[in-house]
């Protein structure tokens, strides 16, 4: 019984460490993995004409959707159409996708609109 309890405690501690290391960027400290707080969030084609210069629902066609249990790797952020009071959009690669796109920063789990440490428009390289 003690061995089982000790093993479960060790496994729990390891899971806690892994969880914190995967979501460390959720505190808004640079490029990294961020959670998404809503379901059915559109990821859009940043390569479409006009999308990079002025990201919006009308200039960037949808290439897929992600949900609240998904994470995205955030590369950079640029101003665009305001969504939910947030004027920034982020270039992302959703976990498990082999492509990248752009989405409204409004749906990123972060305490502010601008994600500290994530490069702005000059840091976005396509």
GROMACS .gro file of N, CA, C and O in nm:
model
  504
    1UNK      N    1   0.082  -0.118   0.000
    1UNK     CA    2   0.000   0.000   0.000
    1UNK      C    3   0.087   0.126   0.000
    1UNK      O    4   0.059   0.219  -0.072
    2UNK      N    5   0.193   0.127   0.081
    2UNK     CA    6   0.280   0.243   0.086
    2UNK      C    7   0.351   0.265  -0.046
    2UNK      O    8   0.369   0.378  -0.090
    3UNK      N    9   0.393   0.156  -0.111
    3UNK     CA   10   0.461   0.168  -0.240
    3UNK      C   11   0.366   0.226  -0.344
    3UNK      O   12   0.403   0.309  -0.425
    4UNK      N   13   0.241   0.182  -0.341
    4UNK     CA   14   0.142   0.232  -0.436
    4UNK      C   15   0.117   0.381  -0.413
    4UNK      O   16   0.113   0.460  -0.506
    5UNK      N   17   0.103   0.420  -0.288
    5UNK     CA   18   0.081   0.560  -0.253
    5UNK      C   19   0.200   0.645  -0.295
    5UNK      O   20   0.183   0.754  -0.352
    6UNK      N   21   0.321   0.596  -0.268
    6UNK     CA   22   0.442   0.669  -0.305
    6UNK      C   23   0.452   0.683  -0.457
    6UNK      O   24   0.488   0.788  -0.509
    7UNK      N   25   0.418   0.577  -0.529
    7UNK     CA   26   0.423   0.580  -0.675
    7UNK      C   27   0.321   0.679  -0.730
    7UNK      O   28   0.350   0.755  -0.822
    8UNK      N   29   0.202   0.680  -0.673
    8UNK     CA   30   0.099   0.773  -0.718
    8UNK      C   31   0.140   0.917  -0.688
    8UNK      O   32   0.117   1.008  -0.770
    9UNK      N   33   0.200   0.941  -0.573
    9UNK     CA   34   0.245   1.075  -0.538
    9UNK      C   35   0.354   1.122  -0.633
    9UNK      O   36   0.355   1.236  -0.679
   10UNK      N   37   0.448   1.034  -0.666
   10UNK     CA   38   0.556   1.067  -0.759
   10UNK      C   39   0.500   1.097  -0.898
   10UNK      O   40   0.540   1.192  -0.964
   11UNK      N   41   0.404   1.016  -0.943
   11UNK     CA   42   0.342   1.038  -1.073
   11UNK      C   43   0.267   1.171  -1.076
   11UNK      O   44   0.272   1.245  -1.174
   12UNK      N   45   0.199   1.202  -0.968
   12UNK     CA   46   0.127   1.329  -0.959
   12UNK      C   47   0.222   1.447  -0.963
   12UNK      O   48   0.195   1.547  -1.028
   13UNK      N   49   0.334   1.437  -0.893
   13UNK     CA   50   0.433   1.545  -0.893
   13UNK      C   51   0.491   1.564  -1.033
   13UNK      O   52   0.509   1.676  -1.080
   14UNK      N   53   0.519   1.454  -1.103
   14UNK     CA   54   0.571   1.462  -1.239
   14UNK      C   55   0.469   1.526  -1.331
   14UNK      O   56   0.501   1.612  -1.412
   15UNK      N   57   0.343   1.488  -1.319
   15UNK     CA   58   0.238   1.547  -1.402
   15UNK      C   59   0.226   1.696  -1.375
   15UNK      O   60   0.205   1.775  -1.468
   16UNK      N   61   0.242   1.737  -1.252
   16UNK     CA   62   0.235   1.878  -1.216
   16UNK      C   63   0.350   1.955  -1.282
   16UNK      O   64   0.329   2.063  -1.337
   17UNK      N   65   0.470   1.900  -1.279
   17UNK     CA   66   0.585   1.964  -1.342
   17UNK      C   67   0.564   1.976  -1.492
   17UNK      O   68   0.587   2.080  -1.552
   18UNK      N   69   0.518   1.869  -1.556
   18UNK     CA   70   0.494   1.870  -1.700
   18UNK      C   71   0.387   1.974  -1.735
   18UNK      O   72   0.400   2.050  -1.829
   19UNK      N   73   0.281   1.979  -1.657
   19UNK     CA   74   0.173   2.075  -1.682
   19UNK      C   75   0.225   2.217  -1.674
   19UNK      O   76   0.196   2.299  -1.761
   20UNK      N   77   0.304   2.249  -1.573
   20UNK     CA   78   0.356   2.384  -1.560
   20UNK      C   79   0.454   2.418  -1.671
   20UNK      O   80   0.455   2.527  -1.723
   21UNK      N   81   0.537   2.323  -1.713
   21UNK     CA   82   0.634   2.354  -1.817
   21UNK      C   83   0.567   2.376  -1.952
   21UNK      O   84   0.612   2.458  -2.030
   22UNK      N   85   0.457   2.307  -1.979
   22UNK     CA   86   0.389   2.324  -2.107
   22UNK      C   87   0.314   2.456  -2.114
   22UNK      O   88   0.300   2.513  -2.219
   23UNK      N   89   0.264   2.504  -2.003
   23UNK     CA   90   0.182   2.625  -2.006
   23UNK      C   91   0.253   2.745  -1.944
   23UNK      O   92   0.189   2.842  -1.909
   24UNK      N   93   0.384   2.740  -1.933
   24UNK     CA   94   0.457   2.851  -1.871
   24UNK      C   95   0.435   2.980  -1.947
   24UNK      O   96   0.431   3.087  -1.888
   25UNK      N   97   0.417   2.972  -2.079
   25UNK     CA   98   0.396   3.092  -2.159
   25UNK      C   99   0.260   3.156  -2.131
   25UNK      O  100   0.237   3.270  -2.166
   26UNK      N  101   0.170   3.083  -2.069
   26UNK     CA  102   0.037   3.137  -2.041
   26UNK      C  103   0.041   3.257  -1.949
   26UNK      O  104  -0.057   3.328  -1.935
   27UNK      N  105   0.154   3.282  -1.888
   27UNK     CA  106   0.170   3.400  -1.803
   27UNK      C  107   0.205   3.523  -1.886
   27UNK      O  108   0.225   3.630  -1.833
   28UNK      N  109   0.213   3.507  -2.019
   28UNK     CA  110   0.241   3.621  -2.106
   28UNK      C  111   0.387   3.659  -2.110
   28UNK      O  112   0.422   3.776  -2.102
   29UNK      N  113   0.475   3.562  -2.121
   29UNK     CA  114   0.618   3.588  -2.121
   29UNK      C  115   0.685   3.532  -2.244
   29UNK      O  116   0.773   3.448  -2.236
   30UNK      N  117   0.643   3.575  -2.360
   30UNK     CA  118   0.714   3.539  -2.482
   30UNK      C  119   0.651   3.430  -2.564
   30UNK      O  120   0.542   3.381  -2.534
   31UNK      N  121   0.723   3.397  -2.671
   31UNK     CA  122   0.677   3.291  -2.760
   31UNK      C  123   0.663   3.162  -2.681
   31UNK      O  124   0.740   3.134  -2.591
   32UNK      N  125   0.563   3.085  -2.718
   32UNK     CA  126   0.543   2.959  -2.651
   32UNK      C  127   0.401   2.910  -2.667
   32UNK      O  128   0.323   2.964  -2.746
   33UNK      N  129   0.367   2.807  -2.590
   33UNK     CA  130   0.235   2.745  -2.597
   33UNK      C  131   0.137   2.819  -2.507
   33UNK      O  132   0.165   2.843  -2.390
   34UNK      N  133   0.023   2.852  -2.564
   34UNK     CA  134  -0.084   2.920  -2.491
   34UNK      C  135  -0.214   2.843  -2.509
   34UNK      O  136  -0.240   2.788  -2.616
   35UNK      N  137  -0.295   2.844  -2.406
   35UNK     CA  138  -0.427   2.782  -2.414
   35UNK      C  139  -0.526   2.873  -2.484
   35UNK      O  140  -0.503   2.993  -2.500
   36UNK      N  141  -0.634   2.812  -2.527
   36UNK     CA  142  -0.744   2.884  -2.591
   36UNK      C  143  -0.864   2.866  -2.499
   36UNK      O  144  -0.889   2.757  -2.450
   37UNK      N  145  -0.940   2.972  -2.474
   37UNK     CA  146  -1.048   2.962  -2.375
   37UNK      C  147  -1.186   2.939  -2.434
   37UNK      O  148  -1.283   2.922  -2.360
   38UNK      N  149  -1.201   2.936  -2.566
   38UNK     CA  150  -1.334   2.921  -2.627
   38UNK      C  151  -1.334   2.804  -2.725
   38UNK      O  152  -1.229   2.757  -2.770
   39UNK      N  153  -1.452   2.758  -2.760
   39UNK     CA  154  -1.468   2.651  -2.859
   39UNK      C  155  -1.503   2.710  -2.995
   39UNK      O  156  -1.569   2.814  -3.003
   40UNK      N  157  -1.461   2.642  -3.101
   40UNK     CA  158  -1.493   2.685  -3.236
   40UNK      C  159  -1.422   2.812  -3.280
   40UNK      O  160  -1.475   2.889  -3.359
   41UNK      N  161  -1.300   2.834  -3.229
   41UNK     CA  162  -1.223   2.954  -3.264
   41UNK      C  163  -1.161   2.933  -3.402
   41UNK      O  164  -1.094   2.832  -3.427
   42UNK      N  165  -1.183   3.029  -3.491
   42UNK     CA  166  -1.130   3.019  -3.627
   42UNK      C  167  -0.982   3.051  -3.633
   42UNK      O  168  -0.937   3.151  -3.577
   43UNK      N  169  -0.908   2.964  -3.701
   43UNK     CA  170  -0.769   2.991  -3.736
   43UNK      C  171  -0.775   3.026  -3.885
   43UNK      O  172  -0.836   2.954  -3.964
   44UNK      N  173  -0.711   3.136  -3.922
   44UNK     CA  174  -0.727   3.189  -4.057
   44UNK      C  175  -0.596   3.187  -4.135
   44UNK      O  176  -0.488   3.179  -4.078
   45UNK      N  177  -0.608   3.195  -4.268
   45UNK     CA  178  -0.495   3.189  -4.360
   45UNK      C  179  -0.424   3.324  -4.365
   45UNK      O  180  -0.473   3.419  -4.427
   46UNK      N  181  -0.308   3.332  -4.302
   46UNK     CA  182  -0.232   3.457  -4.299
   46UNK      C  183  -0.169   3.488  -4.435
   46UNK      O  184  -0.131   3.600  -4.463
   47UNK      N  185  -0.160   3.388  -4.522
   47UNK     CA  186  -0.098   3.408  -4.653
   47UNK      C  187  -0.193   3.469  -4.756
   47UNK      O  188  -0.151   3.506  -4.864
   48UNK      N  189  -0.321   3.477  -4.724
   48UNK     CA  190  -0.418   3.536  -4.816
   48UNK      C  191  -0.389   3.686  -4.831
   48UNK      O  192  -0.351   3.753  -4.736
   49UNK      N  193  -0.407   3.738  -4.952
   49UNK     CA  194  -0.378   3.879  -4.981
   49UNK      C  195  -0.449   3.971  -4.882
   49UNK      O  196  -0.569   3.959  -4.861
   50UNK      N  197  -0.375   4.061  -4.821
   50UNK     CA  198  -0.431   4.159  -4.729
   50UNK      C  199  -0.441   4.113  -4.585
   50UNK      O  200  -0.460   4.195  -4.496
   51UNK      N  201  -0.429   3.983  -4.560
   51UNK     CA  202  -0.446   3.933  -4.424
   51UNK      C  203  -0.334   3.980  -4.332
   51UNK      O  204  -0.361   4.026  -4.222
   52UNK      N  205  -0.211   3.969  -4.374
   52UNK     CA  206  -0.099   4.007  -4.287
   52UNK      C  207  -0.100   4.156  -4.257
   52UNK      O  208  -0.071   4.199  -4.146
   53UNK      N  209  -0.136   4.236  -4.358
   53UNK     CA  210  -0.136   4.382  -4.340
   53UNK      C  211  -0.249   4.428  -4.249
   53UNK      O  212  -0.235   4.526  -4.176
   54UNK      N  213  -0.363   4.359  -4.253
   54UNK     CA  214  -0.479   4.401  -4.175
   54UNK      C  215  -0.566   4.280  -4.143
   54UNK      O  216  -0.670   4.258  -4.206
   55UNK      N  217  -0.525   4.198  -4.046
   55UNK     CA  218  -0.601   4.077  -4.017
   55UNK      C  219  -0.743   4.108  -3.969
   55UNK      O  220  -0.763   4.195  -3.885
   56UNK      N  221  -0.838   4.035  -4.027
   56UNK     CA  222  -0.978   4.050  -3.989
   56UNK      C  223  -1.056   3.929  -4.038
   56UNK      O  224  -1.005   3.849  -4.117
   57UNK      N  225  -1.180   3.919  -3.995
   57UNK     CA  226  -1.265   3.810  -4.040
   57UNK      C  227  -1.294   3.820  -4.189
   57UNK      O  228  -1.315   3.719  -4.256
   58UNK      N  229  -1.291   3.940  -4.244
   58UNK     CA  230  -1.323   3.956  -4.386
   58UNK      C  231  -1.202   3.941  -4.478
   58UNK      O  232  -1.218   3.908  -4.595
   59UNK      N  233  -1.079   3.962  -4.428
   59UNK     CA  234  -0.961   3.952  -4.514
   59UNK      C  235  -0.887   3.820  -4.502
   59UNK      O  236  -0.801   3.791  -4.584
   60UNK      N  237  -0.920   3.740  -4.401
   60UNK     CA  238  -0.845   3.616  -4.376
   60UNK      C  239  -0.941   3.496  -4.374
   60UNK      O  240  -1.015   3.478  -4.276
   61UNK      N  241  -0.942   3.413  -4.478
   61UNK     CA  242  -1.033   3.299  -4.480
   61UNK      C  243  -0.996   3.193  -4.375
   61UNK      O  244  -0.880   3.177  -4.339
   62UNK      N  245  -1.096   3.123  -4.328
   62UNK     CA  246  -1.078   3.020  -4.225
   62UNK      C  247  -1.010   2.896  -4.285
   62UNK      O  248  -1.049   2.849  -4.392
   63UNK      N  249  -0.909   2.844  -4.213
   63UNK     CA  250  -0.844   2.719  -4.255
   63UNK      C  251  -0.871   2.607  -4.156
   63UNK      O  252  -0.836   2.492  -4.181
   64UNK      N  253  -0.931   2.638  -4.042
   64UNK     CA  254  -0.963   2.538  -3.942
   64UNK      C  255  -1.013   2.602  -3.814
   64UNK      O  256  -1.016   2.725  -3.803
   65UNK      N  257  -1.052   2.518  -3.721
   65UNK     CA  258  -1.100   2.566  -3.591
   65UNK      C  259  -1.031   2.491  -3.479
   65UNK      O  260  -0.989   2.377  -3.495
   66UNK      N  261  -1.023   2.558  -3.363
   66UNK     CA  262  -0.967   2.497  -3.243
   66UNK      C  263  -1.064   2.520  -3.128
   66UNK      O  264  -1.155   2.601  -3.137
   67UNK      N  265  -1.043   2.446  -3.019
   67UNK     CA  266  -1.134   2.449  -2.906
   67UNK      C  267  -1.062   2.478  -2.775
   67UNK      O  268  -0.939   2.483  -2.771
   68UNK      N  269  -1.138   2.488  -2.668
   68UNK     CA  270  -1.084   2.528  -2.538
   68UNK      C  271  -0.982   2.431  -2.481
   68UNK      O  272  -0.905   2.469  -2.395
   69UNK      N  273  -0.977   2.310  -2.526
   69UNK     CA  274  -0.877   2.215  -2.475
   69UNK      C  275  -0.750   2.217  -2.560
   69UNK      O  276  -0.654   2.150  -2.530
   70UNK      N  277  -0.749   2.296  -2.668
   70UNK     CA  278  -0.633   2.303  -2.757
   70UNK      C  279  -0.532   2.406  -2.709
   70UNK      O  280  -0.565   2.497  -2.633
   71UNK      N  281  -0.409   2.390  -2.756
   71UNK     CA  282  -0.304   2.487  -2.732
   71UNK      C  283  -0.247   2.531  -2.866
   71UNK      O  284  -0.249   2.456  -2.962
   72UNK      N  285  -0.197   2.654  -2.870
   72UNK     CA  286  -0.135   2.706  -2.990
   72UNK      C  287   0.004   2.759  -2.957
   72UNK      O  288   0.026   2.814  -2.850
   73UNK      N  289   0.096   2.738  -3.051
   73UNK     CA  290   0.229   2.795  -3.037
   73UNK      C  291   0.223   2.936  -3.097
   73UNK      O  292   0.196   2.952  -3.216
   74UNK      N  293   0.243   3.037  -3.014
   74UNK     CA  294   0.233   3.176  -3.058
   74UNK      C  295   0.371   3.223  -3.103
   74UNK      O  296   0.468   3.214  -3.029
   75UNK      N  297   0.377   3.275  -3.228
   75UNK     CA  298   0.502   3.325  -3.285
   75UNK      C  299   0.517   3.476  -3.272
   75UNK      O  300   0.622   3.527  -3.238
   76UNK      N  301   0.410   3.549  -3.308
   76UNK     CA  302   0.418   3.695  -3.309
   76UNK      C  303   0.276   3.752  -3.305
   76UNK      O  304   0.178   3.677  -3.312
   77UNK      N  305   0.265   3.883  -3.293
   77UNK     CA  306   0.134   3.947  -3.283
   77UNK      C  307   0.134   4.077  -3.362
   77UNK      O  308   0.236   4.147  -3.368
   78UNK      N  309   0.020   4.107  -3.424
   78UNK     CA  310   0.006   4.228  -3.504
   78UNK      C  311  -0.132   4.289  -3.481
   78UNK      O  312  -0.226   4.217  -3.448
   79UNK      N  313  -0.146   4.419  -3.498
   79UNK     CA  314  -0.278   4.481  -3.483
   79UNK      C  315  -0.368   4.446  -3.602
   79UNK      O  316  -0.321   4.425  -3.713
   80UNK      N  317  -0.497   4.441  -3.574
   80UNK     CA  318  -0.595   4.411  -3.677
   80UNK      C  319  -0.734   4.447  -3.628
   80UNK      O  320  -0.750   4.532  -3.541
   81UNK      N  321  -0.834   4.379  -3.683
   81UNK     CA  322  -0.973   4.402  -3.643
   81UNK      C  323  -0.988   4.375  -3.493
   81UNK      O  324  -0.940   4.274  -3.442
   82UNK      N  325  -1.054   4.463  -3.422
   82UNK     CA  326  -1.078   4.445  -3.279
   82UNK      C  327  -1.185   4.339  -3.257
   82UNK      O  328  -1.292   4.345  -3.317
   83UNK      N  329  -1.153   4.242  -3.174
   83UNK     CA  330  -1.247   4.135  -3.138
   83UNK      C  331  -1.258   4.135  -2.987
   83UNK      O  332  -1.158   4.122  -2.917
   84UNK      N  333  -1.378   4.151  -2.935
   84UNK     CA  334  -1.399   4.151  -2.791
   84UNK      C  335  -1.319   4.257  -2.718
   84UNK      O  336  -1.278   4.236  -2.604
   85UNK      N  337  -1.290   4.369  -2.784
   85UNK     CA  338  -1.212   4.475  -2.723
   85UNK      C  339  -1.062   4.459  -2.739
   85UNK      O  340  -0.985   4.544  -2.698
   86UNK      N  341  -1.016   4.349  -2.799
   86UNK     CA  342  -0.873   4.323  -2.817
   86UNK      C  343  -0.835   4.349  -2.963
   86UNK      O  344  -0.885   4.281  -3.053
   87UNK      N  345  -0.743   4.444  -2.989
   87UNK     CA  346  -0.708   4.479  -3.126
   87UNK      C  347  -0.594   4.397  -3.187
   87UNK      O  348  -0.548   4.427  -3.297
   88UNK      N  349  -0.546   4.294  -3.118
   88UNK     CA  350  -0.430   4.219  -3.168
   88UNK      C  351  -0.468   4.081  -3.220
   88UNK      O  352  -0.564   4.018  -3.174
   89UNK      N  353  -0.390   4.037  -3.317
   89UNK     CA  354  -0.403   3.904  -3.376
   89UNK      C  355  -0.267   3.836  -3.360
   89UNK      O  356  -0.163   3.902  -3.360
   90UNK      N  357  -0.268   3.703  -3.345
   90UNK     CA  358  -0.144   3.629  -3.324
   90UNK      C  359  -0.125   3.524  -3.433
   90UNK      O  360  -0.221   3.459  -3.475
   91UNK      N  361   0.000   3.512  -3.479
   91UNK     CA  362   0.035   3.406  -3.573
   91UNK      C  363   0.061   3.282  -3.488
   91UNK      O  364   0.141   3.287  -3.393
   92UNK      N  365  -0.008   3.173  -3.521
   92UNK     CA  366  -0.003   3.053  -3.437
   92UNK      C  367   0.015   2.927  -3.520
   92UNK      O  368  -0.012   2.924  -3.639
   93UNK      N  369   0.058   2.823  -3.451
   93UNK     CA  370   0.057   2.687  -3.504
   93UNK      C  371  -0.010   2.601  -3.398
   93UNK      O  372   0.046   2.577  -3.291
   94UNK      N  373  -0.135   2.561  -3.422
   94UNK     CA  374  -0.204   2.477  -3.323
   94UNK      C  375  -0.133   2.343  -3.304
   94UNK      O  376  -0.078   2.287  -3.398
   95UNK      N  377  -0.134   2.294  -3.181
   95UNK     CA  378  -0.071   2.166  -3.149
   95UNK      C  379  -0.133   2.057  -3.237
   95UNK      O  380  -0.254   2.046  -3.247
   96UNK      N  381  -0.047   1.981  -3.304
   96UNK     CA  382  -0.092   1.872  -3.390
   96UNK      C  383  -0.115   1.912  -3.536
   96UNK      O  384  -0.138   1.827  -3.619
   97UNK      N  385  -0.110   2.041  -3.565
   97UNK     CA  386  -0.126   2.086  -3.704
   97UNK      C  387   0.010   2.092  -3.772
   97UNK      O  388   0.113   2.114  -3.707
   98UNK      N  389   0.012   2.076  -3.903
   98UNK     CA  390   0.137   2.088  -3.978
   98UNK      C  391   0.143   2.221  -4.054
   98UNK      O  392   0.219   2.237  -4.147
   99UNK      N  393   0.058   2.316  -4.014
   99UNK     CA  394   0.055   2.448  -4.077
   99UNK      C  395   0.034   2.553  -3.969
   99UNK      O  396   0.006   2.522  -3.855
  100UNK      N  397   0.050   2.676  -4.009
  100UNK     CA  398   0.027   2.786  -3.917
  100UNK      C  399  -0.078   2.879  -3.975
  100UNK      O  400  -0.114   2.870  -4.093
  101UNK      N  401  -0.130   2.966  -3.892
  101UNK     CA  402  -0.232   3.060  -3.935
  101UNK      C  403  -0.234   3.178  -3.841
  101UNK      O  404  -0.140   3.201  -3.765
  102UNK      N  405  -0.343   3.251  -3.843
  102UNK     CA  406  -0.358   3.368  -3.757
  102UNK      C  407  -0.496   3.363  -3.692
  102UNK      O  408  -0.591   3.312  -3.751
  103UNK      N  409  -0.501   3.410  -3.570
  103UNK     CA  410  -0.628   3.414  -3.497
  103UNK      C  411  -0.630   3.537  -3.408
  103UNK      O  412  -0.526   3.595  -3.377
  104UNK      N  413  -0.749   3.575  -3.367
  104UNK     CA  414  -0.762   3.689  -3.277
  104UNK      C  415  -0.700   3.654  -3.142
  104UNK      O  416  -0.724   3.548  -3.085
  105UNK      N  417  -0.621   3.746  -3.091
  105UNK     CA  418  -0.557   3.729  -2.961
  105UNK      C  419  -0.660   3.726  -2.848
  105UNK      O  420  -0.631   3.680  -2.738
  106UNK      N  421  -0.780   3.773  -2.876
  106UNK     CA  422  -0.889   3.774  -2.778
  106UNK      C  423  -0.912   3.635  -2.719
  106UNK      O  424  -0.947   3.622  -2.602
  107UNK      N  425  -0.891   3.530  -2.797
  107UNK     CA  426  -0.920   3.393  -2.754
  107UNK      C  427  -0.802   3.323  -2.685
  107UNK      O  428  -0.814   3.208  -2.645
  108UNK      N  429  -0.690   3.392  -2.671
  108UNK     CA  430  -0.572   3.335  -2.605
  108UNK      C  431  -0.585   3.354  -2.455
  108UNK      O  432  -0.624   3.460  -2.407
  109UNK      N  433  -0.551   3.251  -2.378
  109UNK     CA  434  -0.552   3.263  -2.233
  109UNK      C  435  -0.433   3.348  -2.188
  109UNK      O  436  -0.321   3.300  -2.179
  110UNK      N  437  -0.461   3.474  -2.167
  110UNK     CA  438  -0.360   3.569  -2.123
  110UNK      C  439  -0.432   3.683  -2.050
  110UNK      O  440  -0.545   3.716  -2.085
  111UNK      N  441  -0.368   3.741  -1.953
  111UNK     CA  442  -0.435   3.841  -1.871
  111UNK      C  443  -0.444   3.979  -1.937
  111UNK      O  444  -0.518   4.065  -1.890
  112UNK      N  445  -0.370   4.002  -2.045
  112UNK     CA  446  -0.375   4.131  -2.114
  112UNK      C  447  -0.393   4.108  -2.264
  112UNK      O  448  -0.373   3.996  -2.314
  113UNK      N  449  -0.429   4.215  -2.335
  113UNK     CA  450  -0.445   4.204  -2.481
  113UNK      C  451  -0.312   4.176  -2.549
  113UNK      O  452  -0.301   4.087  -2.633
  114UNK      N  453  -0.210   4.254  -2.517
  114UNK     CA  454  -0.075   4.238  -2.573
  114UNK      C  455  -0.003   4.133  -2.490
  114UNK      O  456  -0.003   4.139  -2.367
  115UNK      N  457   0.061   4.036  -2.556
  115UNK     CA  458   0.133   3.930  -2.483
  115UNK      C  459   0.278   3.974  -2.470
  115UNK      O  460   0.352   3.981  -2.570
  116UNK      N  461   0.319   4.008  -2.348
  116UNK     CA  462   0.457   4.054  -2.325
  116UNK      C  463   0.557   3.953  -2.374
  116UNK      O  464   0.542   3.832  -2.354
  117UNK      N  465   0.662   4.003  -2.440
  117UNK     CA  466   0.771   3.917  -2.485
  117UNK      C  467   0.747   3.853  -2.621
  117UNK      O  468   0.839   3.792  -2.676
  118UNK      N  469   0.628   3.864  -2.676
  118UNK     CA  470   0.602   3.811  -2.809
  118UNK      C  471   0.626   3.923  -2.909
  118UNK      O  472   0.572   4.033  -2.892
  119UNK      N  473   0.709   3.899  -3.012
  119UNK     CA  474   0.739   4.006  -3.107
  119UNK      C  475   0.617   4.063  -3.176
  119UNK      O  476   0.519   3.992  -3.199
  120UNK      N  477   0.626   4.190  -3.212
  120UNK     CA  478   0.521   4.256  -3.288
  120UNK      C  479   0.539   4.230  -3.436
  120UNK      O  480   0.607   4.136  -3.478
  121UNK      N  481   0.480   4.317  -3.518
  121UNK     CA  482   0.479   4.299  -3.664
  121UNK      C  483   0.614   4.279  -3.726
  121UNK      O  484   0.629   4.200  -3.819
  122UNK      N  485   0.717   4.350  -3.677
  122UNK     CA  486   0.851   4.335  -3.735
  122UNK      C  487   0.910   4.197  -3.705
  122UNK      O  488   1.003   4.154  -3.773
  123UNK      N  489   0.858   4.130  -3.604
  123UNK     CA  490   0.908   3.997  -3.569
  123UNK      C  491   0.831   3.884  -3.636
  123UNK      O  492   0.862   3.767  -3.616
  124UNK      N  493   0.729   3.918  -3.714
  124UNK     CA  494   0.650   3.817  -3.785
  124UNK      C  495   0.717   3.786  -3.919
  124UNK      O  496   0.722   3.872  -4.006
  125UNK      N  497   0.767   3.667  -3.932
  125UNK     CA  498   0.831   3.626  -4.055
  125UNK      C  499   0.751   3.509  -4.112
  125UNK      O  500   0.731   3.409  -4.044
  126UNK      N  501   0.706   3.526  -4.234
  126UNK     CA  502   0.627   3.419  -4.298
  126UNK      C  503   0.716   3.341  -4.391
  126UNK      O  504   0.791   3.395  -4.467
   0.00000   0.00000   0.00000
